[in-house]
CSV table of C-alpha atoms in Angstrom, one decimal:
chain,number,residue,atom,x,y,z
F,1174,MET,CA,-18.7,-17.6,30.8
F,1175,ALA,CA,-16.0,-14.5,31.0
F,1176,TRP,CA,-14.2,-15.3,27.7
F,1177,LEU,CA,-17.7,-14.9,26.0
F,1178,LYS,CA,-17.6,-11.5,27.4
F,1179,LEU,CA,-14.3,-11.0,26.2
F,1180,MET,CA,-15.0,-12.5,23.0
F,1181,THR,CA,-18.2,-9.6,22.5
F,1182,LEU,CA,-16.2,-6.6,23.5
F,1183,PHE,CA,-13.5,-7.8,20.4
F,1184,GLN,CA,-15.6,-8.4,17.6
F,1185,THR,CA,-13.2,-9.5,14.5
F,1186,SER,CA,-15.0,-6.6,12.4
F,1187,ASP,CA,-13.2,-4.3,14.9
F,1188,ILE,CA,-9.4,-6.3,14.4
F,1189,PRO,CA,-8.2,-6.2,10.9
F,1190,ASP,CA,-7.6,-9.7,10.0
F,1191,CYS,CA,-4.4,-8.6,8.3
F,1192,ARG,CA,-3.0,-7.1,11.3
F,1193,MET,CA,-3.4,-11.0,13.1
F,1194,THR,CA,-2.5,-13.1,10.2
F,1195,HIS,CA,-0.4,-11.6,7.9
F,1196,ILE,CA,1.8,-8.6,7.2
F,1197,CYS,CA,-0.2,-5.6,5.8
F,1198,ILE,CA,1.4,-3.0,3.6
F,1199,VAL,CA,-0.1,0.5,1.9
F,1200,LEU,CA,2.1,0.3,-1.3
F,1201,ASP,CA,3.1,4.1,-2.6
F,1202,THR,CA,2.0,4.8,-6.3
F,1203,ASN,CA,5.8,5.1,-6.9
F,1204,ILE,CA,6.5,1.3,-5.5
F,1205,LEU,CA,3.8,-0.2,-7.7
F,1206,LEU,CA,5.2,1.7,-10.8
F,1207,SER,CA,8.7,0.7,-10.1
F,1208,GLY,CA,7.7,-2.6,-9.2
F,1209,THR,CA,5.6,-2.9,-12.7
F,1210,ALA,CA,8.3,-1.7,-14.4
F,1211,TYR,CA,11.1,-3.8,-13.0
F,1212,PRO,CA,9.8,-7.0,-11.8
F,1213,ASN,CA,13.0,-8.0,-10.9
F,1214,SER,CA,13.9,-5.5,-8.6
F,1215,ILE,CA,13.1,-5.1,-4.6
F,1216,PRO,CA,9.7,-3.3,-5.3
F,1217,GLY,CA,8.8,-6.0,-8.2
F,1218,LYS,CA,9.0,-8.4,-6.0
F,1219,ILE,CA,7.0,-7.0,-3.3
F,1220,VAL,CA,4.7,-6.1,-6.0
F,1221,SER,CA,4.7,-9.7,-7.0
F,1222,ALA,CA,4.0,-11.0,-3.9
F,1223,PHE,CA,1.3,-9.0,-3.5
F,1224,ARG,CA,-0.3,-10.0,-7.0
F,1225,ASN,CA,0.6,-13.5,-5.6
F,1226,GLY,CA,-1.6,-13.4,-2.3
F,1227,SER,CA,1.8,-13.6,0.1
F,1228,ILE,CA,1.2,-9.9,1.5
F,1229,ASP,CA,-2.0,-8.0,2.2
F,1230,VAL,CA,-2.1,-4.9,0.6
F,1231,ILE,CA,-4.3,-1.8,1.0
F,1232,LEU,CA,-4.6,1.2,-1.4
F,1233,SER,CA,-6.9,3.7,-1.8
F,1234,GLN,CA,-8.6,5.4,-5.3
F,1235,TYR,CA,-6.4,7.9,-5.0
F,1236,ILE,CA,-3.3,5.7,-5.2
F,1237,LEU,CA,-4.8,3.3,-8.0
F,1238,ASP,CA,-6.1,6.8,-10.1
F,1239,GLU,CA,-2.8,8.5,-9.5
F,1240,LEU,CA,-1.1,5.0,-10.8
F,1241,GLN,CA,-3.5,4.7,-13.9
F,1242,ARG,CA,-2.5,8.4,-14.7
F,1243,VAL,CA,1.2,8.2,-14.1
F,1244,LEU,CA,1.6,4.6,-16.2
F,1245,PRO,CA,2.1,6.1,-19.6
F,1246,ARG,CA,5.1,7.1,-18.8
F,1247,LEU,CA,6.4,3.8,-18.4
F,1248,ASN,CA,5.0,3.2,-22.5
F,1249,HIS,CA,8.5,2.7,-23.8
F,1250,ARG,CA,9.4,-0.3,-20.8
F,1251,LEU,CA,5.9,-1.5,-20.5
F,1252,GLY,CA,4.3,-1.1,-24.1
F,1253,TRP,CA,0.9,-0.9,-22.7
F,1254,SER,CA,-2.4,0.2,-24.6
F,1255,ASN,CA,-4.3,2.5,-22.5
F,1256,LEU,CA,-7.0,-0.5,-21.9
F,1257,GLU,CA,-4.2,-2.6,-20.7
F,1258,ILE,CA,-3.1,-0.4,-18.2
F,1259,ARG,CA,-6.6,0.3,-17.1
F,1260,ASP,CA,-7.5,-3.5,-16.8
F,1261,PHE,CA,-3.7,-3.6,-14.9
F,1262,VAL,CA,-5.3,-0.9,-12.4
F,1263,ASP,CA,-8.7,-3.3,-12.2
F,1264,SER,CA,-6.8,-6.2,-11.4
F,1265,LEU,CA,-5.0,-4.7,-8.4
F,1266,ALA,CA,-8.4,-3.2,-7.0
F,1267,PHE,CA,-9.5,-6.5,-6.8
F,1268,LEU,CA,-6.8,-8.0,-5.2
F,1269,ALA,CA,-6.0,-4.7,-2.9
F,1270,ASP,CA,-8.1,-4.1,0.0
F,1271,LEU,CA,-9.3,-0.5,-0.4
F,1272,VAL,CA,-10.3,2.1,2.3
F,1273,GLU,CA,-11.1,5.9,2.0
F,1274,PRO,CA,-8.4,8.0,3.5
F,1275,GLU,CA,-8.8,10.0,6.6
F,1276,GLN,CA,-9.2,13.6,5.9
F,1277,THR,CA,-6.8,15.0,8.5
F,1278,ALA,CA,-3.4,16.8,7.6
F,1279,ASN,CA,-0.4,16.0,9.1
F,1280,PRO,CA,1.6,19.5,9.6
F,1281,GLN,CA,4.9,17.4,9.6
F,1282,LEU,CA,4.7,16.5,6.1
F,1283,ARG,CA,6.7,18.3,3.8
F,1284,ASP,CA,4.7,17.9,0.8
F,1285,ALA,CA,1.1,18.2,0.8
F,1286,ALA,CA,0.6,16.6,-2.0
F,1287,ASP,CA,1.6,13.2,-0.4
F,1288,GLN,CA,-1.1,13.8,2.2
F,1289,PRO,CA,-3.5,11.4,0.5
F,1290,VAL,CA,-0.8,8.7,0.6
F,1291,LEU,CA,-0.3,9.0,4.3
F,1292,SER,CA,-4.1,9.0,5.0
F,1293,THR,CA,-4.4,5.9,3.2
F,1294,PHE,CA,-1.9,4.6,5.5
F,1295,LEU,CA,-3.8,6.0,8.8
F,1296,ALA,CA,-7.3,5.2,7.6
F,1297,SER,CA,-5.7,1.1,6.7
F,1298,LYS,CA,-4.1,0.4,10.0
F,1299,ALA,CA,-1.7,-1.4,7.8
F,1300,ASN,CA,1.7,-2.5,9.6
F,1301,TYR,CA,3.6,-0.5,6.8
F,1302,LEU,CA,3.7,2.4,4.4
F,1303,ILE,CA,6.4,1.3,1.7
F,1304,THR,CA,7.7,4.2,-0.3
F,1305,GLY,CA,10.6,5.5,-1.8
F,1306,ASP,CA,9.4,9.1,-1.1
F,1307,LYS,CA,11.4,11.0,0.8
F,1308,ASP,CA,9.3,13.2,2.6
F,1309,LEU,CA,6.8,10.6,3.8
F,1310,LEU,CA,10.3,8.8,5.0
F,1311,ALA,CA,11.4,11.9,6.8
F,1312,LEU,CA,8.2,10.7,8.8
F,1313,SER,CA,9.3,7.3,9.6
F,1314,SER,CA,10.3,8.3,13.4
F,1315,HIS,CA,6.5,9.1,14.0
F,1316,TYR,CA,5.1,5.9,11.3
F,1317,PRO,CA,6.0,2.6,10.4
F,1318,ILE,CA,7.3,3.9,7.2
F,1319,VAL,CA,10.0,2.2,5.1
F,1320,THR,CA,11.7,1.6,2.2
F,1321,PRO,CA,11.1,-1.5,0.1
F,1322,ALA,CA,14.7,-2.6,0.6
F,1323,ASP,CA,14.1,-2.3,4.2
F,1324,PHE,CA,10.5,-3.7,4.1
F,1325,TRP,CA,12.5,-7.0,1.8
F,1326,GLN,CA,14.9,-7.3,4.6
F,1327,LEU,CA,12.6,-7.7,7.3
F,1328,HIS,CA,10.1,-9.5,5.8
F,1329,GLY,CA,11.3,-10.5,2.3
F,1330,GLU,CA,10.9,-14.5,1.1
């Protein structure tokens, strides 16, 4: 009977499934970009693992909007039309869990433009934020923020 009481205290909806079963990550826009443009790179392997369902990824609408805005810069490499870019971003939105970023500002963040990405990570309760952004990586002593190479070394397949 005591276990039943304990179970009612910890509803499964209170604990994200990804923290119990899989590695759950937030991918910064720069990782999604480089992983898409360079599929054989480490970011490419991470994006591929995400698209294949091996890694649970949490994103925000902010990250998806930023991705859609900057993907055309890689058209020299990808050759995608605006419709193909929109379809790709929509497919990522379908595959990922989406969260609303927290509205708090972190005074230790050197670049305020990175706040929505950090806020996405904080709202997600993910295991890691994976980024190549030096300003976000500067917070790695406070949060589990890692480079793609560090993440792949720890959890790569």
